[in-house]
Tab-separated table of C-alpha atoms in Angstrom:
chain	number	residue	atom	x	y	z
A	1	UNK	CA	29.797	-22.516	-4.225
A	2	UNK	CA	26.459	-24.094	-3.356
A	3	UNK	CA	23.676	-22.749	-5.600
A	4	UNK	CA	21.463	-21.999	-2.623
A	5	UNK	CA	24.241	-20.017	-0.984
A	6	UNK	CA	24.687	-18.017	-4.186
A	7	UNK	CA	21.023	-17.053	-4.069
A	8	UNK	CA	21.302	-16.123	-0.389
A	9	UNK	CA	24.359	-13.964	-1.095
A	10	UNK	CA	22.543	-12.098	-3.884
A	11	UNK	CA	19.555	-11.359	-1.661
A	12	UNK	CA	21.777	-10.225	1.199
A	13	UNK	CA	23.810	-7.980	-1.089
A	14	UNK	CA	20.679	-6.330	-2.461
A	15	UNK	CA	19.209	-5.990	1.039
A	16	UNK	CA	22.411	-4.294	2.202
A	17	UNK	CA	22.134	-1.909	-0.732
A	18	UNK	CA	18.594	-0.926	0.272
A	19	UNK	CA	19.700	-0.322	3.856
A	20	UNK	CA	22.364	2.028	2.521
A	21	UNK	CA	19.625	4.016	0.789
A	22	UNK	CA	17.541	4.159	3.955
A	23	UNK	CA	20.422	5.817	5.752
A	24	UNK	CA	20.663	8.547	3.114
A	25	UNK	CA	17.037	9.709	3.018
A	26	UNK	CA	17.237	13.430	3.727
A	27	UNK	CA	15.467	16.740	3.144
A	28	UNK	CA	15.848	16.290	-0.618
A	29	UNK	CA	13.388	13.401	-0.514
A	30	UNK	CA	10.812	15.477	1.364
A	31	UNK	CA	11.310	18.369	-1.081
A	32	UNK	CA	10.758	15.996	-3.989
A	33	UNK	CA	7.474	14.752	-2.529
A	34	UNK	CA	6.273	18.321	-1.943
A	35	UNK	CA	7.235	19.329	-5.472
A	36	UNK	CA	5.384	16.400	-7.064
A	37	UNK	CA	2.309	16.966	-4.889
A	38	UNK	CA	2.165	20.576	-6.044
A	39	UNK	CA	2.621	19.617	-9.693
A	40	UNK	CA	-0.321	20.577	-11.959
A	41	UNK	CA	0.854	18.276	-14.725
A	42	UNK	CA	2.403	14.817	-14.766
A	43	UNK	CA	5.604	13.209	-13.584
A	44	UNK	CA	7.576	12.372	-16.737
A	45	UNK	CA	10.025	9.547	-16.040
A	46	UNK	CA	12.853	8.782	-18.426
A	47	UNK	CA	15.715	6.326	-18.610
A	48	UNK	CA	17.303	3.901	-21.018
A	49	UNK	CA	18.257	0.233	-20.798
A	50	UNK	CA	17.569	-1.345	-17.400
A	51	UNK	CA	16.835	2.097	-15.956
A	52	UNK	CA	14.142	2.531	-18.568
A	53	UNK	CA	12.502	-0.747	-17.620
A	54	UNK	CA	12.567	0.233	-13.948
A	55	UNK	CA	11.176	3.633	-14.896
A	56	UNK	CA	8.181	2.015	-16.575
A	57	UNK	CA	7.490	0.025	-13.411
A	58	UNK	CA	7.618	3.200	-11.304
A	59	UNK	CA	5.217	4.895	-13.726
A	60	UNK	CA	2.782	1.984	-13.387
A	61	UNK	CA	2.935	2.114	-9.578
A	62	UNK	CA	2.410	5.868	-9.468
A	63	UNK	CA	-0.542	5.823	-11.876
A	64	UNK	CA	-2.275	3.097	-9.866
A	65	UNK	CA	-1.877	5.043	-6.631
A	66	UNK	CA	-3.104	8.457	-7.671
A	67	UNK	CA	-0.065	10.217	-9.141
A	68	UNK	CA	-0.275	10.861	-12.881
A	69	UNK	CA	2.908	9.721	-14.612
A	70	UNK	CA	4.158	8.844	-18.087
A	71	UNK	CA	7.317	7.172	-19.387
A	72	UNK	CA	9.390	9.040	-21.955
A	73	UNK	CA	12.070	7.124	-23.843
A	74	UNK	CA	15.001	9.539	-24.218
A	75	UNK	CA	15.739	8.530	-27.822
A	76	UNK	CA	12.113	8.667	-28.951
A	77	UNK	CA	11.838	11.998	-27.147
A	78	UNK	CA	14.405	13.491	-29.530
A	79	UNK	CA	12.342	12.279	-32.475
A	80	UNK	CA	8.975	13.782	-31.630
A	81	UNK	CA	7.796	12.355	-28.315
A	82	UNK	CA	8.805	15.547	-26.514
A	83	UNK	CA	5.456	16.834	-27.724
A	84	UNK	CA	3.827	15.035	-24.789
A	85	UNK	CA	5.804	17.124	-22.258
A	86	UNK	CA	4.586	20.491	-20.990
A	87	UNK	CA	5.857	23.184	-18.626
A	88	UNK	CA	3.373	21.939	-16.022
A	89	UNK	CA	5.187	18.599	-15.816
A	90	UNK	CA	8.116	17.460	-13.691
A	91	UNK	CA	10.891	15.428	-15.294
A	92	UNK	CA	12.512	12.529	-13.386
A	93	UNK	CA	15.678	11.139	-14.963
A	94	UNK	CA	17.013	7.709	-13.985
A	95	UNK	CA	20.694	6.922	-14.486
A	96	UNK	CA	23.034	5.046	-12.179
A	97	UNK	CA	26.124	6.739	-13.607
A	98	UNK	CA	24.384	10.058	-14.106
A	99	UNK	CA	26.227	10.349	-17.420
A	100	UNK	CA	23.907	8.417	-19.756
A	101	UNK	CA	24.433	10.286	-23.026
A	102	UNK	CA	20.898	9.935	-24.382
A	103	UNK	CA	19.447	11.295	-21.142
A	104	UNK	CA	21.962	14.113	-20.704
A	105	UNK	CA	21.352	15.320	-24.270
A	106	UNK	CA	17.664	15.623	-23.441
A	107	UNK	CA	18.046	17.853	-20.377
A	108	UNK	CA	18.554	21.267	-22.079
A	109	UNK	CA	15.340	20.820	-24.062
A	110	UNK	CA	13.455	19.680	-20.958
A	111	UNK	CA	14.692	22.786	-19.168
A	112	UNK	CA	13.670	25.009	-22.120
A	113	UNK	CA	10.160	23.555	-21.970
A	114	UNK	CA	9.996	24.770	-18.373
A	115	UNK	CA	10.002	21.521	-16.434
A	116	UNK	CA	11.544	21.070	-13.018
A	117	UNK	CA	14.078	18.228	-13.073
A	118	UNK	CA	14.649	15.476	-10.514
A	119	UNK	CA	17.397	12.867	-10.720
A	120	UNK	CA	17.674	9.354	-9.328
A	121	UNK	CA	21.378	8.651	-9.712
A	122	UNK	CA	24.129	6.675	-8.074
A	123	UNK	CA	26.580	9.542	-8.642
A	124	UNK	CA	25.687	12.796	-6.824
A	125	UNK	CA	28.563	14.561	-8.629
A	126	UNK	CA	27.342	13.548	-12.092
A	127	UNK	CA	26.119	15.760	-14.906
A	128	UNK	CA	22.545	14.604	-14.337
A	129	UNK	CA	22.722	15.473	-10.635
A	130	UNK	CA	24.276	18.894	-11.279
A	131	UNK	CA	21.645	19.837	-13.856
A	132	UNK	CA	18.728	18.767	-11.654
A	133	UNK	CA	16.719	20.808	-9.182
A	134	UNK	CA	16.701	17.841	-6.803
A	135	UNK	CA	19.094	14.887	-6.902
A	136	UNK	CA	18.279	11.692	-5.003
A	137	UNK	CA	21.306	9.522	-4.265
A	138	UNK	CA	20.519	5.875	-5.107
A	139	UNK	CA	24.128	4.760	-5.128
A	140	UNK	CA	25.100	1.297	-3.859
A	141	UNK	CA	28.424	-0.161	-2.732
A	142	UNK	CA	28.414	-3.143	-5.058
A	143	UNK	CA	26.315	-5.044	-7.529
A	144	UNK	CA	25.118	-8.552	-6.709
A	145	UNK	CA	26.543	-9.661	-10.059
A	146	UNK	CA	29.888	-11.420	-9.290
A	147	UNK	CA	31.475	-9.573	-12.221
A	148	UNK	CA	30.183	-6.250	-10.946
A	149	UNK	CA	28.822	-5.536	-14.405
A	150	UNK	CA	25.154	-6.524	-14.680
A	151	UNK	CA	22.811	-3.987	-13.036
A	152	UNK	CA	21.386	-5.915	-10.089
A	153	UNK	CA	21.599	-4.133	-6.742
A	154	UNK	CA	21.586	-0.769	-8.533
A	155	UNK	CA	18.302	-1.437	-10.357
A	156	UNK	CA	16.754	-2.828	-7.174
A	157	UNK	CA	17.769	0.393	-5.417
A	158	UNK	CA	16.113	2.618	-8.028
A	159	UNK	CA	12.938	0.535	-7.996
A	160	UNK	CA	12.788	0.616	-4.200
A	161	UNK	CA	13.274	4.393	-4.190
A	162	UNK	CA	10.390	4.622	-6.641
A	163	UNK	CA	8.263	2.586	-4.245
A	164	UNK	CA	9.283	4.867	-1.378
A	165	UNK	CA	8.215	7.857	-3.468
A	166	UNK	CA	4.873	6.252	-4.349
A	167	UNK	CA	4.079	5.400	-0.726
A	168	UNK	CA	5.064	8.863	0.489
A	169	UNK	CA	2.717	10.348	-2.128
A	170	UNK	CA	-0.093	7.975	-1.083
A	171	UNK	CA	0.163	9.293	2.463
A	172	UNK	CA	0.648	12.921	1.451
A	173	UNK	CA	-2.421	12.837	-0.817
A	174	UNK	CA	-4.466	10.746	1.629
A	175	UNK	CA	-5.070	8.193	-1.123
A	176	UNK	CA	-7.776	5.774	0.086
A	177	UNK	CA	-8.788	2.209	-0.673
A	178	UNK	CA	-11.815	3.600	-2.513
A	179	UNK	CA	-9.448	5.552	-4.779
A	180	UNK	CA	-7.430	2.387	-5.365
A	181	UNK	CA	-10.591	0.606	-6.478
A	182	UNK	CA	-11.274	3.275	-9.090
A	183	UNK	CA	-7.919	2.592	-10.717
A	184	UNK	CA	-8.206	-1.228	-10.468
A	185	UNK	CA	-11.716	-2.066	-11.690
A	186	UNK	CA	-10.565	-5.222	-13.478
A	187	UNK	CA	-8.394	-6.812	-10.812
A	188	UNK	CA	-9.521	-9.348	-8.218
A	189	UNK	CA	-9.038	-6.886	-5.371
A	190	UNK	CA	-10.822	-4.208	-7.368
A	191	UNK	CA	-13.784	-6.522	-7.895
A	192	UNK	CA	-14.043	-7.255	-4.188
A	193	UNK	CA	-13.781	-3.597	-3.253
A	194	UNK	CA	-16.621	-2.785	-5.655
A	195	UNK	CA	-18.938	-5.385	-4.096
A	196	UNK	CA	-21.391	-4.788	-1.287
A	197	UNK	CA	-20.464	-5.981	2.180
A	198	UNK	CA	-23.308	-8.530	2.077
A	199	UNK	CA	-21.588	-10.366	-0.781
A	200	UNK	CA	-18.460	-11.335	1.147
A	201	UNK	CA	-19.408	-11.113	4.840
A	202	UNK	CA	-19.720	-14.196	7.019
A	203	UNK	CA	-23.295	-14.854	8.116
A	204	UNK	CA	-25.451	-17.337	10.022
A	205	UNK	CA	-23.590	-19.952	12.026
A	206	UNK	CA	-20.255	-18.550	10.821
A	207	UNK	CA	-20.734	-15.452	12.993
A	208	UNK	CA	-19.168	-15.763	16.469
A	209	UNK	CA	-21.841	-14.378	18.789
A	210	UNK	CA	-23.255	-14.791	22.283
A	211	UNK	CA	-26.080	-13.060	24.108
A	212	UNK	CA	-25.745	-10.510	26.872
A	213	UNK	CA	-25.282	-11.911	30.395
A	214	UNK	CA	-23.453	-14.933	28.943
A	215	UNK	CA	-20.709	-16.090	31.353
A	216	UNK	CA	-17.362	-14.795	30.172
A	217	UNK	CA	-15.986	-18.341	30.210
A	218	UNK	CA	-18.600	-19.408	27.633
A	219	UNK	CA	-17.901	-16.341	25.490
A	220	UNK	CA	-14.204	-17.238	25.506
A	221	UNK	CA	-15.030	-20.734	24.295
A	222	UNK	CA	-16.948	-19.241	21.370
A	223	UNK	CA	-14.108	-16.834	20.633
A	224	UNK	CA	-11.634	-19.723	20.581
A	225	UNK	CA	-13.845	-22.111	18.590
A	226	UNK	CA	-14.749	-19.648	15.817
A	227	UNK	CA	-11.128	-18.523	15.396
A	228	UNK	CA	-11.836	-14.998	14.147
A	229	UNK	CA	-10.235	-13.259	17.106
A	230	UNK	CA	-13.601	-11.718	17.986
A	231	UNK	CA	-16.932	-12.565	19.566
A	232	UNK	CA	-19.981	-10.316	19.091
A	233	UNK	CA	-22.513	-9.777	21.879
A	234	UNK	CA	-26.211	-9.357	21.045
A	235	UNK	CA	-29.323	-8.866	23.168
A	236	UNK	CA	-32.405	-11.097	23.153
A	237	UNK	CA	-33.663	-9.320	20.015
A	238	UNK	CA	-30.386	-9.912	18.138
A	239	UNK	CA	-29.426	-6.244	18.415
A	240	UNK	CA	-25.681	-5.677	18.515
A	241	UNK	CA	-24.663	-4.725	22.051
A	242	UNK	CA	-20.897	-5.107	22.086
A	243	UNK	CA	-17.717	-6.801	20.939
A	244	UNK	CA	-14.912	-8.709	22.662
A	245	UNK	CA	-11.567	-9.397	20.994
A	246	UNK	CA	-8.435	-11.411	21.642
A	247	UNK	CA	-6.682	-8.133	22.365
A	248	UNK	CA	-9.239	-7.236	25.030
A	249	UNK	CA	-8.651	-10.556	26.782
A	250	UNK	CA	-4.882	-10.163	26.601
A	251	UNK	CA	-5.079	-6.743	28.233
A	252	UNK	CA	-7.361	-8.076	30.983
A	253	UNK	CA	-4.962	-10.919	31.715
A	254	UNK	CA	-2.070	-8.463	31.978
A	255	UNK	CA	-4.158	-6.394	34.413
A	256	UNK	CA	-4.752	-9.500	36.542
A	257	UNK	CA	-8.554	-9.426	36.192
A	258	UNK	CA	-10.331	-12.409	37.758
A	259	UNK	CA	-12.669	-13.880	35.120
A	260	UNK	CA	-14.527	-16.241	37.451
A	261	UNK	CA	-18.234	-15.508	37.732
A	262	UNK	CA	-17.970	-12.557	35.364
A	263	UNK	CA	-20.465	-11.955	32.548
A	264	UNK	CA	-19.300	-10.926	29.090
A	265	UNK	CA	-21.130	-7.585	29.470
A	266	UNK	CA	-18.607	-6.479	32.083
A	267	UNK	CA	-15.641	-6.536	29.692
A	268	UNK	CA	-17.113	-6.049	26.223
A	269	UNK	CA	-16.762	-2.832	24.244
A	270	UNK	CA	-20.282	-1.475	23.967
A	271	UNK	CA	-21.742	0.024	20.762
A	272	UNK	CA	-18.837	-1.057	18.551
A	273	UNK	CA	-18.097	0.322	15.117
A	274	UNK	CA	-20.235	-1.476	12.526
A	275	UNK	CA	-21.283	-1.257	8.900
A	276	UNK	CA	-24.435	-1.860	6.886
A	277	UNK	CA	-24.605	-4.859	4.521
A	278	UNK	CA	-25.484	-2.645	1.554
A	279	UNK	CA	-22.331	-0.510	1.851
A	280	UNK	CA	-19.466	-1.033	-0.620
A	281	UNK	CA	-16.532	-3.114	0.577
A	282	UNK	CA	-14.090	-0.284	-0.106
A	283	UNK	CA	-15.908	1.751	2.554
A	284	UNK	CA	-15.461	-1.089	5.027
A	285	UNK	CA	-11.766	-1.283	4.181
A	286	UNK	CA	-11.380	2.449	4.783
A	287	UNK	CA	-12.947	2.029	8.245
A	288	UNK	CA	-10.717	-0.955	9.028
A	289	UNK	CA	-7.600	0.955	7.979
A	290	UNK	CA	-8.566	4.173	9.763
A	291	UNK	CA	-9.406	2.487	13.072
A	292	UNK	CA	-6.644	-0.159	12.804
A	293	UNK	CA	-8.968	-3.102	13.375
A	294	UNK	CA	-9.396	-6.431	11.585
A	295	UNK	CA	-13.148	-7.120	11.829
A	296	UNK	CA	-16.389	-5.201	11.399
A	297	UNK	CA	-19.816	-6.327	12.650
A	298	UNK	CA	-22.485	-5.983	9.974
A	299	UNK	CA	-25.861	-4.664	11.137
A	300	UNK	CA	-29.097	-3.625	9.441
A	301	UNK	CA	-31.037	-0.377	9.903
A	302	UNK	CA	-32.506	-1.655	13.185
A	303	UNK	CA	-29.002	-2.563	14.462
A	304	UNK	CA	-29.772	-6.267	14.196
A	305	UNK	CA	-26.680	-8.390	13.608
A	306	UNK	CA	-26.465	-9.633	10.005
A	307	UNK	CA	-22.900	-10.861	9.792
A	308	UNK	CA	-19.248	-10.096	10.299
A	309	UNK	CA	-16.599	-8.890	7.865
A	310	UNK	CA	-12.952	-9.828	8.343
A	311	UNK	CA	-10.005	-8.116	6.695
A	312	UNK	CA	-8.941	-11.480	5.268
A	313	UNK	CA	-12.212	-11.746	3.372
A	314	UNK	CA	-11.625	-8.340	1.818
A	315	UNK	CA	-8.113	-9.335	0.780
A	316	UNK	CA	-9.292	-12.604	-0.707
A	317	UNK	CA	-8.545	-15.256	1.917
A	318	UNK	CA	-12.166	-15.899	2.727
A	319	UNK	CA	-15.049	-17.374	0.757
A	320	UNK	CA	-16.561	-14.988	-1.766
A	321	UNK	CA	-18.342	-15.196	-5.097
A	322	UNK	CA	-17.976	-13.316	-8.349
A	323	UNK	CA	-21.117	-12.851	-10.473
A	324	UNK	CA	-22.883	-15.525	-8.452
A	325	UNK	CA	-20.463	-18.256	-9.613
């Protein structure tokens, strides 16, 4: 078989496995999210072999998105590491078969400590599932491995379910971009989010702007030439008066509006949402996410236009500087 086709078949098999999981999301998943949100301690995730590696990835994702989690190796747990577990915690066991001996042997002690138990398993009738308060079915029809032996689709399924859990918790806890920045102070995105808007905004000739009473046809030329999907409208004193976007134009075209002889003032959105240049970038990102927009005008205390901030610049596709270099 062609090597490329082999790769395609693997990806399709794993994608099919994830779609199977999507069809089985039920009330158990919602109950799990509620339980973890109400938890006063940490989510203790445990597994061995490939499941253990996946468990460590899930722990990392949860910790970076506002849910405290630790990884507990089931063998090390039996030799002293159980001391890190308390009755305030929730235990999440990962096992495709649901019969992993090292994990099953740990469950009675976990229960004695007072933890609630959740299972991610491919076998809802397994020992792990039966001894859990909530069992999440992560079973798949077949592995991508041609021998059906190496964990491939099954590990992808567990990891994806962990991502689904993390995202559900992000939404349930209203985790914000500013919170993300607190947990990522050393990363590139974290650095940008900690900056002030003035450090990454576009300014000067890079700002697409026209004055009030400009013919709409001229404003459209500016919008097209600057290629930011937006043109800002200012008065004769450079005070921000309005904004016009690609989406606005599209809606006007659909409505059959005649643009001839029309000034930009007639179709702009007046007094648009804006931000100050001395505000942190994470605040700008929160506004962009909340209002589902892609650009923010930047204005000073007198409402004079200073610049424009695009989502791409926040995410790193624009020109920005670190430490003045």
